[in-house]
Short mmCIF file of C-alpha atoms in Angstrom, two decimals:
data_model
loop_
_atom_site.label_atom_id
_atom_site.label_comp_id
_atom_site.label_asym_id
_atom_site.label_seq_id
_atom_site.Cartn_x
_atom_site.Cartn_y
_atom_site.Cartn_z
CA MET A 1 37.17 -20.52 3.54
CA LYS A 2 34.72 -20.67 0.67
CA ALA A 3 30.96 -21.08 0.82
CA ILE A 4 28.91 -22.27 -2.16
CA VAL A 5 25.27 -21.26 -1.83
CA ASN A 6 22.65 -22.65 -4.19
CA VAL A 7 19.25 -20.94 -4.26
CA PHE A 8 16.21 -22.49 -5.94
CA LEU A 9 12.48 -21.87 -5.94
CA LYS A 10 10.72 -24.11 -3.43
CA ASN A 11 8.89 -27.18 -4.61
CA GLY A 12 5.34 -26.11 -5.38
CA VAL A 13 6.37 -22.62 -6.52
CA LEU A 14 6.20 -22.56 -10.33
CA ASP A 15 9.66 -22.21 -11.89
CA SER A 16 8.77 -20.48 -15.18
CA GLN A 17 12.40 -20.28 -16.31
CA GLY A 18 12.92 -24.00 -15.67
CA LYS A 19 9.77 -24.78 -17.69
CA ALA A 20 10.95 -22.56 -20.58
CA VAL A 21 14.35 -24.29 -20.64
CA LEU A 22 12.64 -27.70 -20.49
CA HIS A 23 10.48 -26.82 -23.51
CA ALA A 24 13.49 -25.51 -25.43
CA LEU A 25 15.49 -28.67 -24.74
CA SER A 26 12.57 -30.95 -25.63
CA GLY A 27 12.04 -28.98 -28.84
CA HIS A 28 15.67 -29.54 -29.78
CA GLY A 29 15.51 -33.30 -29.61
CA PHE A 30 16.55 -33.79 -25.99
CA GLY A 31 13.43 -35.86 -25.42
CA THR A 32 14.77 -37.67 -22.37
CA VAL A 33 14.71 -34.48 -20.28
CA ASN A 34 11.89 -34.74 -17.70
CA ASP A 35 12.34 -31.64 -15.61
CA VAL A 36 14.56 -28.57 -15.38
CA ARG A 37 14.99 -26.18 -12.47
CA VAL A 38 16.83 -22.88 -12.83
CA GLY A 39 18.43 -21.38 -9.74
CA LYS A 40 21.44 -19.31 -8.85
CA GLN A 41 24.78 -20.04 -7.27
CA ILE A 42 26.51 -17.54 -4.98
CA ILE A 43 30.17 -18.13 -4.09
CA ILE A 44 31.42 -16.40 -0.98
CA GLU A 45 35.06 -16.10 0.09
CA MET A 46 35.40 -15.40 3.78
CA ASP A 47 37.99 -14.98 6.52
CA GLU A 48 36.83 -17.82 8.73
CA SER A 49 38.71 -20.98 9.67
CA ASP A 50 35.95 -22.84 11.51
CA ALA A 51 33.62 -24.59 9.04
CA ALA A 52 30.71 -24.76 11.46
CA LYS A 53 30.95 -21.05 12.22
CA ALA A 54 31.26 -20.25 8.53
CA LYS A 55 28.13 -22.26 7.77
CA GLU A 56 26.22 -20.53 10.55
CA LYS A 57 27.21 -17.09 9.24
CA VAL A 58 26.28 -17.97 5.68
CA ALA A 59 22.92 -19.36 6.82
CA HIS A 60 22.29 -15.99 8.48
CA MET A 61 23.23 -14.24 5.20
CA CYS A 62 20.75 -16.47 3.36
CA GLU A 63 17.93 -15.65 5.76
CA GLU A 64 18.71 -11.90 5.68
CA LEU A 65 19.44 -11.37 2.01
CA LEU A 66 20.63 -14.16 -0.28
CA ALA A 67 17.32 -16.05 -0.44
CA ASN A 68 13.70 -14.96 -0.13
CA THR A 69 12.40 -17.79 2.01
CA VAL A 70 8.79 -17.01 1.08
CA ILE A 71 9.49 -18.56 -2.33
CA GLU A 72 13.06 -19.92 -2.25
CA GLU A 73 15.12 -22.58 -0.49
CA TYR A 74 18.90 -22.76 -0.23
CA THR A 75 21.76 -25.17 0.36
CA ILE A 76 25.21 -24.30 1.73
CA GLU A 77 28.43 -26.14 1.03
CA ILE A 78 31.61 -25.07 2.87
CA GLN A 79 34.98 -25.69 1.21
CA ALA A 80 38.35 -25.29 2.91
CA MET B 1 -0.23 16.93 3.58
CA LYS B 2 3.43 16.12 3.06
CA VAL B 3 4.64 13.12 1.06
CA GLY B 4 8.14 11.66 1.34
CA ILE B 5 9.38 9.74 -1.70
CA ILE B 6 12.30 7.33 -1.25
CA GLN B 7 15.11 7.34 -3.79
CA PHE B 8 17.58 4.47 -4.27
CA PRO B 9 20.23 4.17 -6.96
CA GLY B 10 18.16 2.90 -9.91
CA THR B 11 14.82 4.39 -8.82
CA ASN B 12 13.22 6.06 -11.84
CA CYS B 13 9.65 6.98 -10.87
CA GLU B 14 10.42 9.35 -7.98
CA TYR B 15 9.87 12.55 -9.97
CA ASP B 16 6.68 11.28 -11.68
CA THR B 17 5.39 10.42 -8.20
CA GLN B 18 6.46 13.82 -6.90
CA HIS B 19 4.69 15.53 -9.83
CA ALA B 20 1.53 13.48 -9.24
CA PHE B 21 1.27 14.38 -5.55
CA ALA B 22 2.26 18.01 -6.19
CA SER B 23 -0.57 18.25 -8.75
CA LEU B 24 -2.94 17.30 -5.92
CA GLY B 25 -1.56 20.15 -3.79
CA CYS B 26 0.76 18.10 -1.55
CA ASP B 27 4.17 19.18 -0.30
CA THR B 28 6.78 16.60 -1.26
CA GLU B 29 10.32 15.64 -0.28
CA ILE B 30 12.70 13.19 -1.92
CA LEU B 31 14.24 10.96 0.77
CA TRP B 32 17.71 9.62 -0.10
CA HIS B 33 18.07 6.00 0.96
CA LYS B 34 21.29 6.65 2.89
CA ASN B 35 19.47 8.88 5.37
CA ASP B 36 18.73 7.10 8.60
CA THR B 37 15.62 9.01 9.63
CA ILE B 38 12.32 10.01 8.06
CA SER B 39 11.83 13.76 8.51
CA GLU B 40 9.22 15.00 10.99
CA GLY B 41 5.86 15.97 9.53
CA ILE B 42 5.73 13.43 6.71
CA ASP B 43 2.19 12.03 6.41
CA LEU B 44 2.87 9.39 3.77
CA VAL B 45 6.03 7.65 2.55
CA VAL B 46 6.05 6.35 -1.02
CA VAL B 47 8.51 3.71 -2.20
CA PRO B 48 8.34 4.47 -5.93
CA GLY B 49 8.93 2.37 -9.03
CA GLY B 50 12.16 1.71 -10.88
CA PHE B 51 15.02 -0.75 -10.67
CA SER B 52 16.65 -0.20 -7.29
CA TYR B 53 20.20 -1.56 -7.44
CA GLY B 54 19.53 -2.81 -10.96
CA ASP B 55 17.22 -5.52 -9.57
CA TYR B 56 20.42 -7.43 -8.71
CA LEU B 57 19.94 -10.67 -6.75
CA ARG B 58 16.13 -10.17 -6.65
CA SER B 59 13.95 -7.12 -7.28
CA GLY B 60 13.93 -5.06 -4.09
CA ALA B 61 16.32 -7.34 -2.20
CA ILE B 62 19.34 -5.05 -1.93
CA ALA B 63 17.21 -1.95 -1.37
CA LYS B 64 15.82 -3.45 1.81
CA MET B 65 19.33 -3.28 3.33
CA SER B 66 19.55 0.54 2.96
CA PRO B 67 19.81 2.60 6.18
CA LEU B 68 16.50 4.40 5.58
CA MET B 69 14.64 1.08 5.55
CA LYS B 70 15.13 0.62 9.30
CA ALA B 71 13.49 4.01 9.81
CA LEU B 72 10.72 3.03 7.39
CA LYS B 73 10.03 -0.18 9.33
CA LEU B 74 9.74 1.83 12.54
CA TYR B 75 7.56 4.43 10.81
CA ALA B 76 5.18 1.72 9.54
CA ASP B 77 5.18 -0.16 12.87
CA ASN B 78 4.06 3.09 14.54
CA GLY B 79 1.11 3.35 12.16
CA GLY B 80 2.71 5.61 9.54
CA LYS B 81 1.24 5.31 6.05
CA VAL B 82 3.41 3.68 3.37
CA LEU B 83 2.65 3.12 -0.33
CA GLY B 84 4.84 0.91 -2.52
CA ILE B 85 4.39 1.17 -6.28
CA CYS B 86 5.88 -1.51 -8.57
CA ASN B 87 9.52 -1.84 -7.41
CA GLY B 88 8.30 -0.26 -4.17
CA PHE B 89 5.81 -3.13 -3.74
CA GLN B 90 8.69 -5.58 -4.29
CA VAL B 91 10.79 -3.77 -1.66
CA LEU B 92 7.93 -3.86 0.89
CA THR B 93 7.40 -7.62 0.45
CA GLU B 94 11.18 -8.23 0.70
CA MET B 95 11.18 -6.26 3.97
CA GLY B 96 8.24 -8.21 5.31
CA LEU B 97 6.04 -5.11 5.62
CA LEU B 98 3.65 -6.82 3.19
CA PRO B 99 3.04 -10.59 2.88
CA GLY B 100 3.94 -12.70 -0.17
CA ALA B 101 6.57 -12.17 -2.85
CA LEU B 102 6.82 -10.96 -6.45
CA LYS B 103 8.24 -13.55 -8.86
CA ARG B 104 9.32 -13.33 -12.48
CA ASN B 105 6.26 -12.93 -14.78
CA GLU B 106 4.90 -16.32 -15.77
CA GLY B 107 5.50 -15.64 -19.48
CA LEU B 108 9.03 -14.36 -18.66
CA HIS B 109 8.46 -11.14 -20.65
CA PHE B 110 8.68 -7.58 -19.40
CA ILE B 111 5.11 -6.23 -19.75
CA SER B 112 4.51 -2.52 -20.36
CA ARG B 113 0.95 -1.50 -21.26
CA HIS B 114 -2.31 -0.17 -19.92
CA HIS B 115 -4.29 -2.80 -18.03
CA HIS B 116 -7.71 -2.90 -16.44
CA LEU B 117 -8.05 -3.43 -12.73
CA LYS B 118 -11.04 -4.17 -10.53
CA VAL B 119 -11.40 -2.54 -7.12
CA ILE B 120 -11.90 -5.39 -4.64
CA SER B 121 -11.96 -3.53 -1.33
CA THR B 122 -12.69 0.10 -0.51
CA ASN B 123 -12.41 -0.38 3.23
CA ASN B 124 -9.05 1.42 3.35
CA GLU B 125 -7.61 4.92 2.80
CA PHE B 126 -6.02 4.06 -0.51
CA LEU B 127 -9.21 3.02 -2.35
CA ARG B 128 -11.86 4.69 -0.18
CA LEU B 129 -12.86 7.13 -2.95
CA TYR B 130 -13.78 4.34 -5.40
CA THR B 131 -16.83 2.10 -5.40
CA LYS B 132 -16.38 -1.65 -4.99
CA ASN B 133 -15.97 -3.49 -8.34
CA ALA B 134 -15.12 -0.22 -10.14
CA LEU B 135 -12.97 -0.81 -13.24
CA LEU B 136 -9.81 1.26 -13.68
CA ASN B 137 -7.40 1.63 -16.56
CA ILE B 138 -3.86 2.02 -15.24
CA PRO B 139 -0.44 1.22 -16.78
CA ILE B 140 1.66 -1.72 -15.69
CA ALA B 141 5.40 -1.96 -16.43
CA HIS B 142 7.19 -4.85 -14.79
CA HIS B 143 9.24 -8.02 -15.21
CA ASP B 144 8.70 -9.38 -11.70
CA GLY B 145 5.02 -8.79 -10.98
CA ASN B 146 3.88 -12.35 -10.44
CA PHE B 147 2.42 -12.15 -6.92
CA TYR B 148 2.91 -15.33 -4.93
CA ILE B 149 1.53 -16.25 -1.52
CA ASP B 150 0.83 -19.67 -0.05
CA GLU B 151 -2.73 -20.92 0.51
CA GLN B 152 -2.83 -20.03 4.17
CA GLY B 153 -1.50 -16.53 3.49
CA LEU B 154 -4.08 -16.06 0.74
CA ALA B 155 -6.91 -17.11 3.05
CA GLU B 156 -5.68 -14.55 5.61
CA LEU B 157 -5.59 -11.80 2.96
CA TYR B 158 -9.24 -12.45 2.10
CA ALA B 159 -10.32 -12.88 5.71
CA ASN B 160 -8.87 -9.47 6.62
CA ASP B 161 -10.06 -7.68 3.49
CA GLN B 162 -6.45 -7.07 2.35
CA VAL B 163 -6.88 -7.86 -1.34
CA LEU B 164 -7.24 -4.43 -2.97
CA LEU B 165 -7.03 -4.82 -6.75
CA LYS B 166 -7.19 -7.59 -9.36
CA TYR B 167 -6.19 -7.62 -13.03
CA THR B 168 -9.21 -7.87 -15.34
CA ASP B 169 -10.23 -7.10 -18.92
CA GLU B 170 -12.37 -4.08 -19.84
CA ASN B 171 -15.52 -6.01 -18.87
CA GLY B 172 -14.27 -6.84 -15.41
CA GLU B 173 -13.53 -10.51 -16.20
CA ILE B 174 -10.31 -11.87 -14.71
CA ASP B 175 -7.43 -11.29 -17.15
CA ASN B 176 -4.13 -12.25 -15.55
CA PRO B 177 -1.08 -10.77 -17.33
CA ASN B 178 1.71 -12.22 -15.18
CA GLY B 179 0.57 -15.36 -13.35
CA SER B 180 -0.24 -13.67 -10.02
CA VAL B 181 -2.13 -15.81 -7.51
CA ASP B 182 -5.86 -15.05 -7.99
CA SER B 183 -4.86 -12.28 -10.45
CA ILE B 184 -3.97 -10.04 -7.49
CA ALA B 185 -2.46 -6.65 -8.44
CA GLY B 186 -2.43 -4.92 -5.05
CA ILE B 187 -2.72 -5.66 -1.33
CA CYS B 188 -2.36 -3.98 2.06
CA ASN B 189 -1.15 -5.15 5.45
CA LYS B 190 -3.47 -6.31 8.21
CA SER B 191 -3.56 -2.92 9.96
CA LYS B 192 -4.25 -1.18 6.62
CA ASN B 193 -1.49 1.40 6.78
CA VAL B 194 0.94 -0.24 4.30
CA PHE B 195 -0.17 -0.57 0.67
CA GLY B 196 1.49 -2.15 -2.35
CA LEU B 197 0.55 -2.54 -6.00
CA MET B 198 2.32 -3.36 -9.26
CA PRO B 199 0.38 -0.88 -11.50
CA HIS B 200 1.47 2.76 -11.67
CA PRO B 201 -1.28 5.18 -10.50
CA GLU B 202 1.18 8.11 -10.84
CA ARG B 203 1.20 7.43 -14.60
CA ALA B 204 -2.61 7.69 -14.79
CA MET B 205 -3.15 11.28 -13.67
CA GLU B 206 -4.14 12.99 -16.95
CA SER B 207 -6.93 11.86 -19.31
CA LEU B 208 -4.96 13.57 -22.09
CA LEU B 209 -2.21 10.99 -21.51
CA GLY B 210 -4.51 7.97 -21.60
CA SER B 211 -6.16 7.82 -18.18
CA ASP B 212 -6.71 9.75 -14.98
CA ASP B 213 -8.00 6.71 -13.08
CA GLY B 214 -5.04 6.87 -10.69
CA CYS B 215 -5.94 10.28 -9.23
CA ARG B 216 -8.43 9.05 -6.67
CA MET B 217 -5.99 6.46 -5.31
CA LEU B 218 -3.53 9.17 -4.36
CA GLU B 219 -6.35 11.53 -3.30
CA GLY B 220 -7.54 8.85 -0.90
CA PHE B 221 -4.61 9.72 1.35
CA LEU B 222 -5.55 13.42 1.45
CA HIS B 223 -7.70 14.59 4.36
CA ALA B 224 -8.24 10.96 5.34
#
């Protein structure tokens, strides 16, 4: 089973990298870009056949290590 | 006085820190992160600067999973004194021993230069030898020094006198190099036995090398 974890800064926590990319895109003629957020994606392969259990384990991983919940939020997608 | 200094793969300030404390007459011991206990008789544990685990994932994030960190948590919970400098500050916030988090610098650049700091609170062992509002000149060298805490957390820091140092210019006016909330450079925990700061006092021990303003920070722990 595969888990796709996306980690982003929470709303309200300034995303300096997103702002820098936004300015770069705007400066290169991509004037229709309103906002950019930069995050990271973590792909986990695991020996687990139950999707619910897999999601629970990955959520635990996020709380323990993969995200810093003081400043970040995460989403988990489980693929067979 | 014996000082234990934690070493992870990628730590690079452990020997500067050792030299700084030895110059003040302290015994020192380097503590390898794979150990699972902190030796008896250690009066202060320093988590020094550097790039533990290459700053992979987030600065300080992987280091917090090392075996010695469980012992450090216990040591701090029992009132043991802990000082985190730069990457050490990041590790302590990741572990939850200090509130808040250190984000990428607002301007996205790595900043390495001397910076002025104002002493905000002296009601603690770390800064007890300074006078309130004293101005210090101490190097900073970081990429992720942008201190973040939410409004409620910030109010608690002030209410408990946990804000220790702020970034200023040479006249004591706020001069924020990295986007930190309220220009905060250093804090302590509520019970005032865990301290963290981004600047490097161990690099400000000799006036010949630019500044000795860091000496009294480290001396604060002696005979306290």
